[in-house]
PDB file of C-alpha atoms in Angstrom:
ATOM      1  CA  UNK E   1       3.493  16.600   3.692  1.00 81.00           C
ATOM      2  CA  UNK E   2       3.542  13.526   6.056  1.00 92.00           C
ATOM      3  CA  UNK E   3       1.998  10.547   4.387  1.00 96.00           C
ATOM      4  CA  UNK E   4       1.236   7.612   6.109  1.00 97.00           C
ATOM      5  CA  UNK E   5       0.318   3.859   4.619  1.00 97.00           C
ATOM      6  CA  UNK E   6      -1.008   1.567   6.276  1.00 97.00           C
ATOM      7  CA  UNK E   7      -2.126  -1.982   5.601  1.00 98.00           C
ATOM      8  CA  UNK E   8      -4.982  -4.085   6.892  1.00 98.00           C
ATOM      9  CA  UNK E   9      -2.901  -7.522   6.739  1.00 97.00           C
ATOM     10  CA  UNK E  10      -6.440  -9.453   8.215  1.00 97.00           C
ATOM     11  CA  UNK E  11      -8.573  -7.892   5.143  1.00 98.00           C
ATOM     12  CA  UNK E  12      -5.697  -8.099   2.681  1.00 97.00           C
ATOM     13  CA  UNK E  13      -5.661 -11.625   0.286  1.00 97.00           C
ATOM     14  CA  UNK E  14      -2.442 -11.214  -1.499  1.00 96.00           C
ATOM     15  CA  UNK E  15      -3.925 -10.423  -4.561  1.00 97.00           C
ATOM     16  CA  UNK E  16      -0.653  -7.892  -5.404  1.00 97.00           C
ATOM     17  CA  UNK E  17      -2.708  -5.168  -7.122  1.00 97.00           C
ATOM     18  CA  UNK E  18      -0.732  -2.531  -4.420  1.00 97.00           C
ATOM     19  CA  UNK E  19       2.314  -3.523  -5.749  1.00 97.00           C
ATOM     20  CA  UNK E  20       0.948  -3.203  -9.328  1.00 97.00           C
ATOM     21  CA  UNK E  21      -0.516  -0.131  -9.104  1.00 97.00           C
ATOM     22  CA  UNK E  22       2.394   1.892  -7.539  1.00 98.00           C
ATOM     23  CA  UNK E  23       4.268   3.539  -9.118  1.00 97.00           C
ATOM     24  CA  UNK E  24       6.712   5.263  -6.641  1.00 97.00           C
ATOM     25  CA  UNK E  25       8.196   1.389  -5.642  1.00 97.00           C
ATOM     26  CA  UNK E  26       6.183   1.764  -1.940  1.00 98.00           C
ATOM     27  CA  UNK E  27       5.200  -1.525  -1.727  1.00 98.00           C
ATOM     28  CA  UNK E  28       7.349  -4.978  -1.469  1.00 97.00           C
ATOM     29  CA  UNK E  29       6.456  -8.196  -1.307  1.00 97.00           C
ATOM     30  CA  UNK E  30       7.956 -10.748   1.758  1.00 94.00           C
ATOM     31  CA  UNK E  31       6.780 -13.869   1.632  1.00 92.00           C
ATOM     32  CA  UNK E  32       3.056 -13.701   1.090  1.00 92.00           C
ATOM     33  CA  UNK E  33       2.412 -10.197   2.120  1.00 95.00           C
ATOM     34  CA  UNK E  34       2.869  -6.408   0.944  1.00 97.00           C
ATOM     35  CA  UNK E  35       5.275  -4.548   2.768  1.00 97.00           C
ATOM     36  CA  UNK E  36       5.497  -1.004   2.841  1.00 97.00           C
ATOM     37  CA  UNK E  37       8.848  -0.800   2.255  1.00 97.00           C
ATOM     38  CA  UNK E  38       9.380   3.010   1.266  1.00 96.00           C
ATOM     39  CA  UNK E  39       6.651   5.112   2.925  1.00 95.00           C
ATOM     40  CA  UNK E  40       8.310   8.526   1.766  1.00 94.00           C
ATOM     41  CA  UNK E  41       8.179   7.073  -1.804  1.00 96.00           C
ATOM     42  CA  UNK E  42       4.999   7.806  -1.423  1.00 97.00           C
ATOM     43  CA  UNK E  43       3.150  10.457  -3.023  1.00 96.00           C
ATOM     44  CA  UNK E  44      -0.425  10.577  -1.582  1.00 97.00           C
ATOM     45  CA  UNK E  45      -1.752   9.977  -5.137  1.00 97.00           C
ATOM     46  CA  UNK E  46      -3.657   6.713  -3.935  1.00 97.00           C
ATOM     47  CA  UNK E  47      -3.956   4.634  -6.258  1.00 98.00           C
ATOM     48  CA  UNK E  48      -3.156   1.553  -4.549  1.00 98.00           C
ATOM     49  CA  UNK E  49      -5.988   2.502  -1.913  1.00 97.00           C
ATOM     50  CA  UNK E  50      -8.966   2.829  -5.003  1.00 97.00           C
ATOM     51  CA  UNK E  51      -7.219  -0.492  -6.899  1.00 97.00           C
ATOM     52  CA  UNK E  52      -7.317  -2.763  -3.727  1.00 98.00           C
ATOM     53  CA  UNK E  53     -10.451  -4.803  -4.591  1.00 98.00           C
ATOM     54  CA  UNK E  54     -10.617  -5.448  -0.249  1.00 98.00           C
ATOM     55  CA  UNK E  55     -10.086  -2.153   0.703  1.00 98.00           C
ATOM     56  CA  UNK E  56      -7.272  -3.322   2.175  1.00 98.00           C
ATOM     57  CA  UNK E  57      -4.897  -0.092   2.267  1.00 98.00           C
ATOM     58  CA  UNK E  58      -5.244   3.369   3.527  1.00 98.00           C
ATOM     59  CA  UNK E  59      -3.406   6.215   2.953  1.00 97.00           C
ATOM     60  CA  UNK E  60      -3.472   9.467   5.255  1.00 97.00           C
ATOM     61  CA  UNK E  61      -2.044  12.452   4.436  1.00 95.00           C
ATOM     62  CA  UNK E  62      -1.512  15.377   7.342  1.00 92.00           C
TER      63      UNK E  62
END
């Protein structure tokens, strides 16, 4: 399974609810932004993408 994460940094407001919501450790914060820091942490169950109140991330799975 090949699971990409992306972020919409011009939609995103920092709010942190990505980082919050993950439980796999995807996400990082740098300076006043998430990072994905550890895409193949990442387990497609997509929570961060239905808890972004911005709909902010999205998460593809192929």
């Amino acid at each position: 399974m090949n699971v990409r994460v992306k972020i919409d940094y011009d939609t995103c407001t920092g709010c942190k609810q990505c980082l919050r919501s993950c439980a796999y450790g995807v996400f990082e914060w740098l300076d006043d932004a998430p990072l994905v820091a550890n895409p193949r942490e990442c387990s497609a169950c997509l929570d961060c993408e239905k808890n972004c109140p911005v709909d902010a991330i999205e998460i593809k799975v192929s």
